[in-house]
Coordinates of C-alpha atoms in Angstrom, one line a residue:
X280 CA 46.0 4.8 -21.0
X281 CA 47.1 6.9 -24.0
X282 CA 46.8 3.8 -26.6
X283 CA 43.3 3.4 -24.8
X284 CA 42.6 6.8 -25.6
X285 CA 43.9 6.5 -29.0
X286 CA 42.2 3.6 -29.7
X287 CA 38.4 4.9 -28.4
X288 CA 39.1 8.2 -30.8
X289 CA 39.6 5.8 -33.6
X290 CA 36.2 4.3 -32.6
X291 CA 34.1 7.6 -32.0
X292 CA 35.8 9.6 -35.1
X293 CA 34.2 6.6 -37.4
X294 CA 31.7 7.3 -39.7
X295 CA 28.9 5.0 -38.7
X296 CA 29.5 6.1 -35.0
X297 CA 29.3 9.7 -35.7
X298 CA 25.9 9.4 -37.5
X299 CA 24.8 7.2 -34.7
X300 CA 25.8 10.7 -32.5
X301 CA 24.0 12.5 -34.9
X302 CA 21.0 10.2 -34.9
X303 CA 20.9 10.0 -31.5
X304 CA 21.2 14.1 -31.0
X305 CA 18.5 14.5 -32.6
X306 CA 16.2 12.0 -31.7
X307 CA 16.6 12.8 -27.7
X308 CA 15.9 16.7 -29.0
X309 CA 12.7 16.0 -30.5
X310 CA 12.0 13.3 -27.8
X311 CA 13.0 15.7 -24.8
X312 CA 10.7 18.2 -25.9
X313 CA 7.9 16.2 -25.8
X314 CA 6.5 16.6 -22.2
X315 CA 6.4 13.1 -20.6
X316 CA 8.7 11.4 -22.7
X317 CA 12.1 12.5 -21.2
X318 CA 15.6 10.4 -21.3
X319 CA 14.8 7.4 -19.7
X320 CA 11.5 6.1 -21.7
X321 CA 13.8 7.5 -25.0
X322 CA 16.9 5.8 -24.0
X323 CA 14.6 2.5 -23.1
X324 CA 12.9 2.3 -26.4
X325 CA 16.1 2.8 -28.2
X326 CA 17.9 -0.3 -26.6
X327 CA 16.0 -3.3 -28.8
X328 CA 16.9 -0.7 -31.6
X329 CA 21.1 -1.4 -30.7
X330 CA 21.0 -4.9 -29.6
X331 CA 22.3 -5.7 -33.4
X332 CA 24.9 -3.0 -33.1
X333 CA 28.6 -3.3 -32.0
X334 CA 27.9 -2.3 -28.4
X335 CA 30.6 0.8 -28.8
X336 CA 28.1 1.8 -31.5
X337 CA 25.0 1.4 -29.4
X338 CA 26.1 2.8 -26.4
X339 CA 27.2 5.6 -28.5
X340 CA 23.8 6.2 -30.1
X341 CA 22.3 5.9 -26.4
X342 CA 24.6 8.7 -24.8
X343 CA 23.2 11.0 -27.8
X344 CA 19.9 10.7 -27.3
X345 CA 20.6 11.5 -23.4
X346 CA 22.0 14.6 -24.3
X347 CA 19.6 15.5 -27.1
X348 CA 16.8 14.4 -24.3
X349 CA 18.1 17.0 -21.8
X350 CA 18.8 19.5 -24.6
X351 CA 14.9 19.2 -26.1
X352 CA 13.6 19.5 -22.5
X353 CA 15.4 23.0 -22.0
X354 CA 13.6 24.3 -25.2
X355 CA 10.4 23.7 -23.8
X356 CA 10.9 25.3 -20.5
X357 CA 11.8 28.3 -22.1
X358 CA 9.6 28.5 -24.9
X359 CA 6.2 27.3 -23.2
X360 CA 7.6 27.0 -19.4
X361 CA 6.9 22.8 -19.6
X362 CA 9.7 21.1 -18.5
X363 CA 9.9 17.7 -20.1
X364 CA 12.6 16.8 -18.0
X365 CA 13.4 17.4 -14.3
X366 CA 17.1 18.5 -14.6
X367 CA 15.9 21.3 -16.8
X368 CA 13.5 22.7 -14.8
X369 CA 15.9 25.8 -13.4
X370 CA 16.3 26.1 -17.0
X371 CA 12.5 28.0 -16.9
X372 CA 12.8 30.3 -14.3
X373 CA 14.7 32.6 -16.3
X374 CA 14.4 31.3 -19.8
X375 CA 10.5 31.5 -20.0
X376 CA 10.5 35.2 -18.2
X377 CA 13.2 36.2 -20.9
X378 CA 10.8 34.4 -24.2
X379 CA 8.3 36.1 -22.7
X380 CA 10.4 39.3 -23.0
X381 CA 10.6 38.6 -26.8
X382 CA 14.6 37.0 -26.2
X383 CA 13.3 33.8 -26.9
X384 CA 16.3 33.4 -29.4
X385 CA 18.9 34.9 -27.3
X386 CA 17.6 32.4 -24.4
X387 CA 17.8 29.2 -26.8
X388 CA 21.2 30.3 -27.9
X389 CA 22.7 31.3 -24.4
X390 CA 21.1 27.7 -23.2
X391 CA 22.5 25.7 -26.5
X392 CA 25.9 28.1 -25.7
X393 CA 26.1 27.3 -21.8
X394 CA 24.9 23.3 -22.6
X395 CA 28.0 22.8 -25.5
X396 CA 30.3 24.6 -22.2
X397 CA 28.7 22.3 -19.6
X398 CA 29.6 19.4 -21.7
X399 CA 32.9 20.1 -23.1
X400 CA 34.8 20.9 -19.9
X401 CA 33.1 18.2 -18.0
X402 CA 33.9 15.8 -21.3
X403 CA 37.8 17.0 -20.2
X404 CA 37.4 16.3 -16.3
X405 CA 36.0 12.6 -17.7
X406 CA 38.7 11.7 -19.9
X407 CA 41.5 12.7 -17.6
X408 CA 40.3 11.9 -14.0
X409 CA 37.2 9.1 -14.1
X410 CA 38.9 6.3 -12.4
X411 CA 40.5 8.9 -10.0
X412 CA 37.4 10.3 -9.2
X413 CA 35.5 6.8 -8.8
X414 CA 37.3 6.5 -5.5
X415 CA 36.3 10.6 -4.6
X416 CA 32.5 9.7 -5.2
X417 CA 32.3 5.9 -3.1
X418 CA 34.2 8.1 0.1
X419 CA 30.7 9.4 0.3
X420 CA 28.7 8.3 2.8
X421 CA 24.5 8.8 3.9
X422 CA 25.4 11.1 6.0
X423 CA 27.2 13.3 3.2
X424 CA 24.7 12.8 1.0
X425 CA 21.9 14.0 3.3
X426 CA 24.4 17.4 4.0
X427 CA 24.3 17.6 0.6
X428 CA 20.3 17.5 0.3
X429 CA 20.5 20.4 3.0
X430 CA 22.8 22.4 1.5
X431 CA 20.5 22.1 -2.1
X432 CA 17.5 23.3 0.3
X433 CA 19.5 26.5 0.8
X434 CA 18.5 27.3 -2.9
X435 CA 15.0 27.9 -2.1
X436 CA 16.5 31.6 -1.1
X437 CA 17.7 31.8 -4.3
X438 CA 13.8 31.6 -5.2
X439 CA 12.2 34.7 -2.9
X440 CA 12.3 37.7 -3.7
X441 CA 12.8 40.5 -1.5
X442 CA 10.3 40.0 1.5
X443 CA 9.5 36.8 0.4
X444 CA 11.3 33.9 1.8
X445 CA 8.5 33.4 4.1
X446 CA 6.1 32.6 1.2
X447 CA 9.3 30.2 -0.1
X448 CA 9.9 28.3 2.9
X449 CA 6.3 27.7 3.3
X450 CA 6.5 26.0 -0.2
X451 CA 9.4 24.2 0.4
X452 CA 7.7 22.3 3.5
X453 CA 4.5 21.7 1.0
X454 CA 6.5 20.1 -1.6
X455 CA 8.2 18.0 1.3
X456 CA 5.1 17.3 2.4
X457 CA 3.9 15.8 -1.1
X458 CA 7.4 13.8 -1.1
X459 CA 6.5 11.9 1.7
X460 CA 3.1 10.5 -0.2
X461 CA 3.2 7.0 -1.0
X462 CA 4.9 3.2 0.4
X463 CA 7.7 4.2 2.9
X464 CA 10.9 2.4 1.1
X465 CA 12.2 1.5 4.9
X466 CA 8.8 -0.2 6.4
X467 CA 6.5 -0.7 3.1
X468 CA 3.5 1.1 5.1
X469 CA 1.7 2.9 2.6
X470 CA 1.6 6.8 3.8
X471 CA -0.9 9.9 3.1
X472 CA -2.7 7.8 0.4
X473 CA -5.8 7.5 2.2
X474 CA -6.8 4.2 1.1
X475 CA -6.2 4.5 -2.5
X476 CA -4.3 2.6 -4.7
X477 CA -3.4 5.0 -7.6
X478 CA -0.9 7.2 -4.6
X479 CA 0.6 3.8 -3.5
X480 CA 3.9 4.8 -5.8
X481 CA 3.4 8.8 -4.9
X482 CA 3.1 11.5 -6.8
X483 CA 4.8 11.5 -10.3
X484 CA 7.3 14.5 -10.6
X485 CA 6.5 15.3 -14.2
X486 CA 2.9 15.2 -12.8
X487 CA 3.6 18.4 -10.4
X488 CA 5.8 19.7 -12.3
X489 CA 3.3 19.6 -15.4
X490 CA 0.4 20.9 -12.8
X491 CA 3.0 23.7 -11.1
X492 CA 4.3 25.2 -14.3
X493 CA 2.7 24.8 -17.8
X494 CA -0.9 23.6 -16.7
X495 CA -1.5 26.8 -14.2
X496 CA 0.5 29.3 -17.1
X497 CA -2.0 28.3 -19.4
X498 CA -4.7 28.6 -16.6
X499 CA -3.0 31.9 -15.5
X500 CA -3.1 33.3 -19.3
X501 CA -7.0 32.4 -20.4
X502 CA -8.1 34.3 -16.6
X503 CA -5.6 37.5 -17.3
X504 CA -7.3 36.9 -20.8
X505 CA -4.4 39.6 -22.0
X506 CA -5.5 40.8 -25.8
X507 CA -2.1 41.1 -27.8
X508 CA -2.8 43.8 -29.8
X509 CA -1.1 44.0 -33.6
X510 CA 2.3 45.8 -32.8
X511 CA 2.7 43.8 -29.8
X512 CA 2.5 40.9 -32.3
X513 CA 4.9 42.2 -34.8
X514 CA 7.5 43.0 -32.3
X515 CA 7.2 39.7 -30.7
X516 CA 7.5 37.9 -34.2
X517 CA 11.0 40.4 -35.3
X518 CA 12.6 39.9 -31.5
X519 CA 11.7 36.1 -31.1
X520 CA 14.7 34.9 -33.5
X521 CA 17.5 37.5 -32.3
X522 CA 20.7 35.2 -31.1
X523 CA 23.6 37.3 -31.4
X524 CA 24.8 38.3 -28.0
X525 CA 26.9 41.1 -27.4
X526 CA 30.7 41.4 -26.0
X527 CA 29.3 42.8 -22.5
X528 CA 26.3 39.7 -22.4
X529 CA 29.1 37.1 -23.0
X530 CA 31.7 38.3 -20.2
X531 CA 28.4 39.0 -17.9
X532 CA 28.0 34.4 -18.4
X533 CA 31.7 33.0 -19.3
X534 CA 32.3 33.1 -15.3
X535 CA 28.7 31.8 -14.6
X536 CA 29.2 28.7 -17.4
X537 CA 32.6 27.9 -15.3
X538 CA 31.7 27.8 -12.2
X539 CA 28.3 25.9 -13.3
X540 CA 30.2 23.3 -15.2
X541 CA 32.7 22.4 -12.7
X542 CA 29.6 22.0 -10.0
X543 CA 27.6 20.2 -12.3
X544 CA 30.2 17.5 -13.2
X545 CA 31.3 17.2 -9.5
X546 CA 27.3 16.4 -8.3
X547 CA 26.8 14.4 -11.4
X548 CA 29.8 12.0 -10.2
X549 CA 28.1 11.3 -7.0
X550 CA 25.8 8.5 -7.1
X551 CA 22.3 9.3 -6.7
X552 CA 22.9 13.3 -7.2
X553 CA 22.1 14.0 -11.2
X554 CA 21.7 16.6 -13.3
X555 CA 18.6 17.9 -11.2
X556 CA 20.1 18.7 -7.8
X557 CA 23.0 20.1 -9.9
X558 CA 20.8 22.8 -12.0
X559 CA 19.2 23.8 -8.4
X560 CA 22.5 24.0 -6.5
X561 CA 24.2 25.8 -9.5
X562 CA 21.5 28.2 -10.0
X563 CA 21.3 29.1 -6.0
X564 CA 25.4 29.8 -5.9
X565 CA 25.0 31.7 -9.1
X566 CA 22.2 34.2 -7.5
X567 CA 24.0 34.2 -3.7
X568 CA 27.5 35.1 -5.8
X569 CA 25.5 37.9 -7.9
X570 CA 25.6 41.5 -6.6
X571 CA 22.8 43.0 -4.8
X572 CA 21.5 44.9 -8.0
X573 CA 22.1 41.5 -10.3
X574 CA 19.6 39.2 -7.8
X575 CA 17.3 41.6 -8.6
X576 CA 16.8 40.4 -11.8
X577 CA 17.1 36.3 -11.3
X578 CA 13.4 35.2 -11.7
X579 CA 12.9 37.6 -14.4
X580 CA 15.2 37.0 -17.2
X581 CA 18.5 36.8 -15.9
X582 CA 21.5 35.2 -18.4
X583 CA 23.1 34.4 -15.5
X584 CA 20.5 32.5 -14.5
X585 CA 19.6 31.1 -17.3
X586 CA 23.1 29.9 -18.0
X587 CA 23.9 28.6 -15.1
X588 CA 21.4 25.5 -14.6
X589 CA 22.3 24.9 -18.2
X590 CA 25.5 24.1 -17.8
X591 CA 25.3 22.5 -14.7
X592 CA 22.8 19.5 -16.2
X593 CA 24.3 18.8 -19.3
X594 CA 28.1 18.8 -17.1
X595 CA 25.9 16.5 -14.2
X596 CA 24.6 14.6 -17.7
X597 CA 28.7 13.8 -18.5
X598 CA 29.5 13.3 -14.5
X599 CA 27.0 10.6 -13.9
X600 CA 29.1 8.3 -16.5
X601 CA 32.1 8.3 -13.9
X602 CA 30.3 5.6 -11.2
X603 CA 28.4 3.9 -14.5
X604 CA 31.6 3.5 -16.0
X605 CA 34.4 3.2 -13.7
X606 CA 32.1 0.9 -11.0
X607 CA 28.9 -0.1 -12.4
X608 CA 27.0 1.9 -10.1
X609 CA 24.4 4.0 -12.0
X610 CA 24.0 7.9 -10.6
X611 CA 20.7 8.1 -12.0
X612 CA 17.6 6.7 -13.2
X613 CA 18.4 7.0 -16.8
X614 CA 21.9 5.6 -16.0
X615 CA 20.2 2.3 -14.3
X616 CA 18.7 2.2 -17.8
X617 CA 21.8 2.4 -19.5
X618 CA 23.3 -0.1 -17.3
X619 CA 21.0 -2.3 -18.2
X620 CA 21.7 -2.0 -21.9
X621 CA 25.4 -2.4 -21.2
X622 CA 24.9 -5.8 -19.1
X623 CA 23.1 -7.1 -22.2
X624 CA 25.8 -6.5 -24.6
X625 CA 27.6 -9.0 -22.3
X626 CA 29.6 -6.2 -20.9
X627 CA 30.4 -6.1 -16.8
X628 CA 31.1 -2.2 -15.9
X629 CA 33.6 -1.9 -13.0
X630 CA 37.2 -0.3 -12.3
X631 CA 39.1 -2.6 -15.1
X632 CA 36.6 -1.7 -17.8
X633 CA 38.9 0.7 -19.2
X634 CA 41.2 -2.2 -19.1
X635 CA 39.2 -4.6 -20.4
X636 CA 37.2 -2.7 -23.2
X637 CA 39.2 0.3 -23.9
X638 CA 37.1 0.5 -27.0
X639 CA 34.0 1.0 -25.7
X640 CA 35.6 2.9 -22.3
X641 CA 36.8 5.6 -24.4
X642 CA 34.9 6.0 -27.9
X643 CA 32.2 6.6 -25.6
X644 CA 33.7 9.7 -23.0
X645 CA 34.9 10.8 -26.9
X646 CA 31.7 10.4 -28.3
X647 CA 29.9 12.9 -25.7
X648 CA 32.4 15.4 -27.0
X649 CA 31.2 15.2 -30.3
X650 CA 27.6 14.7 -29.1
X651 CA 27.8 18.4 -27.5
X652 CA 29.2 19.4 -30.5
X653 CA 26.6 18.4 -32.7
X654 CA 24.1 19.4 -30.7
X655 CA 24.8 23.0 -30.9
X656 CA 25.7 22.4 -34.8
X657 CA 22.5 20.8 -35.5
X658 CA 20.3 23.3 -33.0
X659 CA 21.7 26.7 -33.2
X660 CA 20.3 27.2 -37.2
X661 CA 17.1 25.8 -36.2
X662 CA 16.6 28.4 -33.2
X663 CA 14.9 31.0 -35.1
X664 CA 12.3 28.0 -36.4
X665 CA 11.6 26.9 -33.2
X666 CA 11.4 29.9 -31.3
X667 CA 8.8 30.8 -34.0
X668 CA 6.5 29.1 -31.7
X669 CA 5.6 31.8 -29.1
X670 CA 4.8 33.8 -32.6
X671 CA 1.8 31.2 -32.8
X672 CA -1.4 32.8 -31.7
X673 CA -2.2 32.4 -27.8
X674 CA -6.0 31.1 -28.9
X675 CA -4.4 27.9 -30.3
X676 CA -1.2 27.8 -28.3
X677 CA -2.9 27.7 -25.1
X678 CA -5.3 24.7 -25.6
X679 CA -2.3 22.9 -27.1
X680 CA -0.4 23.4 -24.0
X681 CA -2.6 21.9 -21.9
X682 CA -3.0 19.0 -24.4
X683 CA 0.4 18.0 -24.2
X684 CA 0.4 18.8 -20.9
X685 CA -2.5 16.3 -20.2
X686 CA -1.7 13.7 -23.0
X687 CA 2.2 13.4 -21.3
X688 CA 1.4 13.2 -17.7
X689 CA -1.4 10.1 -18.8
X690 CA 0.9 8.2 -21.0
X691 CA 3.2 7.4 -18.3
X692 CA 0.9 5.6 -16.1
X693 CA -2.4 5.1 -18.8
X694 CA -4.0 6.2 -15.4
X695 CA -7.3 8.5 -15.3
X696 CA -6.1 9.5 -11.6
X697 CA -3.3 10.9 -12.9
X698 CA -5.4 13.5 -14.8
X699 CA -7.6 14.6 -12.2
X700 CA -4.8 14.8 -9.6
X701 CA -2.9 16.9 -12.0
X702 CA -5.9 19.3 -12.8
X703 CA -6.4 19.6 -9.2
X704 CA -2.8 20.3 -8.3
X705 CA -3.1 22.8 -11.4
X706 CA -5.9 25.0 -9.9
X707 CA -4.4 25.2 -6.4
X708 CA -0.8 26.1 -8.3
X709 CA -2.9 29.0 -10.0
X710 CA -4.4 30.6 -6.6
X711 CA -1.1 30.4 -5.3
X712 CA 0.4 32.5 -7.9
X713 CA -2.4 34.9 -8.1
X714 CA -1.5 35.5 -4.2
X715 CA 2.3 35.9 -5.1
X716 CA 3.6 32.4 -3.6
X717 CA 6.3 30.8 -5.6
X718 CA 5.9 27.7 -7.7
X719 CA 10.4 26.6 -7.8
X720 CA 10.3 26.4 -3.6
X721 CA 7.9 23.6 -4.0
X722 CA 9.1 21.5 -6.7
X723 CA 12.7 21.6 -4.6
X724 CA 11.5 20.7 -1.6
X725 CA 9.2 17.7 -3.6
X726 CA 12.5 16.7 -5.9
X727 CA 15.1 16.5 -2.5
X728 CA 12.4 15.1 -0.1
X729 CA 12.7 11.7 -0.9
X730 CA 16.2 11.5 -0.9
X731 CA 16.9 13.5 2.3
X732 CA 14.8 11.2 3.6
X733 CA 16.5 7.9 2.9
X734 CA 20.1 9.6 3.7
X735 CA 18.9 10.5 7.2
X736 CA 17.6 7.4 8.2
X737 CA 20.7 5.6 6.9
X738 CA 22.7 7.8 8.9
X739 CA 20.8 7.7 12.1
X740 CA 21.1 3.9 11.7
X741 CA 24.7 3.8 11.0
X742 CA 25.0 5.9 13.9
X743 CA 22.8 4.5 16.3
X744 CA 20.1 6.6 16.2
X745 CA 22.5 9.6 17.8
X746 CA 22.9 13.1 15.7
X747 CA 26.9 12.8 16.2
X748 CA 27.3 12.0 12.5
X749 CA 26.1 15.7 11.9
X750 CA 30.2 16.4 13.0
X751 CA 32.1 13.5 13.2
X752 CA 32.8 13.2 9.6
X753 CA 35.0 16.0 7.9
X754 CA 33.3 15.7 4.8
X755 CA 29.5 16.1 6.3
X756 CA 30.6 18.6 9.0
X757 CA 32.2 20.6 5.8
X758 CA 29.1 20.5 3.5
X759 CA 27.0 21.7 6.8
X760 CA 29.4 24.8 7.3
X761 CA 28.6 25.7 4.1
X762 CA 25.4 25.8 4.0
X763 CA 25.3 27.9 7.3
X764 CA 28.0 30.1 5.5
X765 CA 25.3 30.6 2.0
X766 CA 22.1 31.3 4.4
X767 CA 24.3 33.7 6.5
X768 CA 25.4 35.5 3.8
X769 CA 22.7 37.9 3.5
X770 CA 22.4 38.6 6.9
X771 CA 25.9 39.4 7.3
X772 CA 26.1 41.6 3.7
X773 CA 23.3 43.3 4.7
X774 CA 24.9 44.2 7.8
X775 CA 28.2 45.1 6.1
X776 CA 26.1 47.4 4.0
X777 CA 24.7 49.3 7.1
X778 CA 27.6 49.6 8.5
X779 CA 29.3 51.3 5.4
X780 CA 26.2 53.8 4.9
X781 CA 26.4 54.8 8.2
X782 CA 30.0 55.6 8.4
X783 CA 29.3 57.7 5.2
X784 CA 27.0 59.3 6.7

């Protein structure tokens, strides 16, 4: 194993194949900010582009546009609330409140800080324990995986504020609702489309997500129709590029980025998980670990909240390369892609890989070291440039918003539908924020739907239709207790609380 290792650090520490990093970095940042252009259609129009390379070299090239993808997506949720990709949309909740705030350079920097965390320690868990953990991930079954769903769910509390979990639980069953438009994947009976063709393949997550957040901010901003007035401005332009953090901000995230990372590489290894369950599920431990006073504050600028999605994705990013590599089983859909590019190299993925092509096996879980690396090299000078955008005025900011907005969502499908759904979904997202519902509930209840779904219905198959599947496996029964454990919590700390006030009294 150690002349494997050896041998891949020969192969990344190259000079072609760290400017193919490098390239790659920074072509998945500028791609990833784009909004409908996230990993998968950069990584896909980047595989004719390495079918002349050594495939060490193109996969390497690939794996840095993935991270620069995910990377570019965060700086758009927190610079314009528009997340490009899914598994940065946590990434918003606090980052946009905190730009808003005039920290849009102390967000960027905790995000490219907490991203360069994520990826390092899971890069360690990957070069030390894949094939180990290959086994971990296939011991898990439908049934696990749809405890896992329910336990993600438990992170739309993370999302109300006091008094509001009502409102959040009503927009979690909405956006379950919407996941369940479109051709049922078990019986292929077309379901809620009412008769039309263009909702055969459902509803397009960047579509809602587009709609939800940057379409109805926009919206939101030309109706408050807020005049910024000239010292307002010049504060806005002397805060925005601030990205020292002090002593007390860094201990307040160093536990946060741990915890995160270690989650995030742990979901990413599990087949069908990604880097989007694991932003949700780190950012709803994060707020049910945080102190009474500290929840106050996630939703409205929070580092902790900020930092923890961060890390989480880009450590789920690293994970998802365990099954990919170890058992040619892709976690994802950008990993399918990158399976795909590795089957035409002429190269099988499976458990002897690292065998076989130590080369490849290793210059690549080498590479993504360097690629975090980079990432923050290359990103953290250019902060203050890019965060220069919120100093643009709102008059020609706005409308380019929901250009981009509209423009993204249609060049995925070239679909006028598309555009109309979206504006629609748009205008409803805006009355529901004017009456004080949240948007996140929504888009988590939309993004697990599908897959909670599909896990249940394997499961009650498996079992024979009975519910004794919900306890007869360890792993399941485990996941379940803790979910009870993170929705009782409140109860019972609020109780606790009580109980010590009165005996002081």
């Amino acid at each position: 194993m150690m002349d494997g290792i050896l041998l891949g650090a020969a192969t990344a520490f190259s000079m072609y194949n760290i400017l193919m990093v490098i390239i790659g970095c920074f072509a998945g940042t500028f791609i990833g900010m784009i909004p409908g252009l996230g990993p998968i259609s950069a990584i896909a129009l980047m595989i004719p582009i390495t079918y002349g390379m050594d495939p060490s070299s193109g996969l390497i090239l690939i794996s840095g546009v993935y991270y620069g993808a995910i990377f570019g997506g965060s700086t758009s949720s927190i610079l314009i609330n528009a997340p490009g990709v899914a598994g940065t949309v946590a990434t918003g909740f606090d980052g946009y409140p905190m730009a808003q705030k005039g920290q849009a350079g102390k967000a960027l920097a905790i995000a490219a800080y907490a991203s360069f965390s994520g990826g390092t320690i899971a890069a360690i868990f990957l070069l030390f324990a894949a094939p180990a953990l290959a086994s971990v991930s296939l011991s898990f079954q439908s049934s696990d995986y749809f405890a896992l769903m329910v336990l993600g769910l438990t992170a739309v509390a993370a999302f109300a504020g006091k008094g509001k979990f009502l409102k959040a639980a009503i927009m979690t069953v909405f956006g379950l609702m919407l996941a369940t438009v479109g051709t049922d994947s078990d019986s292929g009976i077309a379901r809620f489309t009412f008769g039309r063709m263009d909702l055969i393949d459902g509803i397009s997550f960047l579509l809602l997500a587009m709609a939800a957040f940057a379409l109805s901010e926009a919206l939101m901003n030309v109706l408050e129709n807020h005049k910024v007035s000239k010292e307002e401005e010049d504060e806005l332009k002397k805060d925005i590029g601030t990205l020292k953090l002090t002593k007390e901000e860094v201990k307040e995230i160093v536990p946060t980025i741990g915890r995160s990372s270690i989650l995030g590489f742990f979901v990413g290894v599990l087949p069908g998980a990604g880097a989007t369950i694991a932003s949700f599920l780190a950012y709803g431990m994060e707020r049910s670990f945080a102190s009474a006073k500290d929840k106050l504050g996630f939703g409205k600028g929070s580092l902790k909240g900020l930092a923890a999605p961060e890390s989480a994705n880009n450590a789920a990013c690293t994970g998802s390369f365990v099954p990919l590599l170890t058992l040619g089983i892709p976690g994802s859909g950008t990993t399918a892609i990158i399976l795909g590019a590795l089957l035409s190299y002429g190269i099988q993925p499976g458990p002897t890989m690292y065998i076989d092509n130590p080369a490849l096996f290793w210059s690549v879980i080498i590479s993504m070291y360097i690629g975090n690396f980079v990432l923050l090299v290359l990103n953290l000078p250019l902060i203050p440039y890019i965060a220069k955008l919120l100093a643009v005025p709102k008059q020609l900011l706005l409308p380019l918003i929901m250009f981009f907005s509209l423009v993204g969502v249609y060049l995925v499908t070239f679909n006028n539908f598309d555009i109309y759904m979206m504006t629609t979904f748009a205008v409803v997202a805006l009355f529901l924020r004017i009456v004080d519902f949240p948007m996140a509930p929504m888009i988590l209840g939309f993004i697990l739907g599908g897959m909670m779904e599909d896990n249940l219905r394997r499961a009650l198959t498996i079992s024979d239709g009975s519910l004794s599947f919900l306890w007869e496996r360890p792993i399941t029964l485990s996941i379940l207790i803790l979910t009870l454990i993170l929705l009782l919590m409140p109860i019972i700390s609020e109780f606790l609380d009580r109980m010590k006030k009165r005996k002081e009294s």
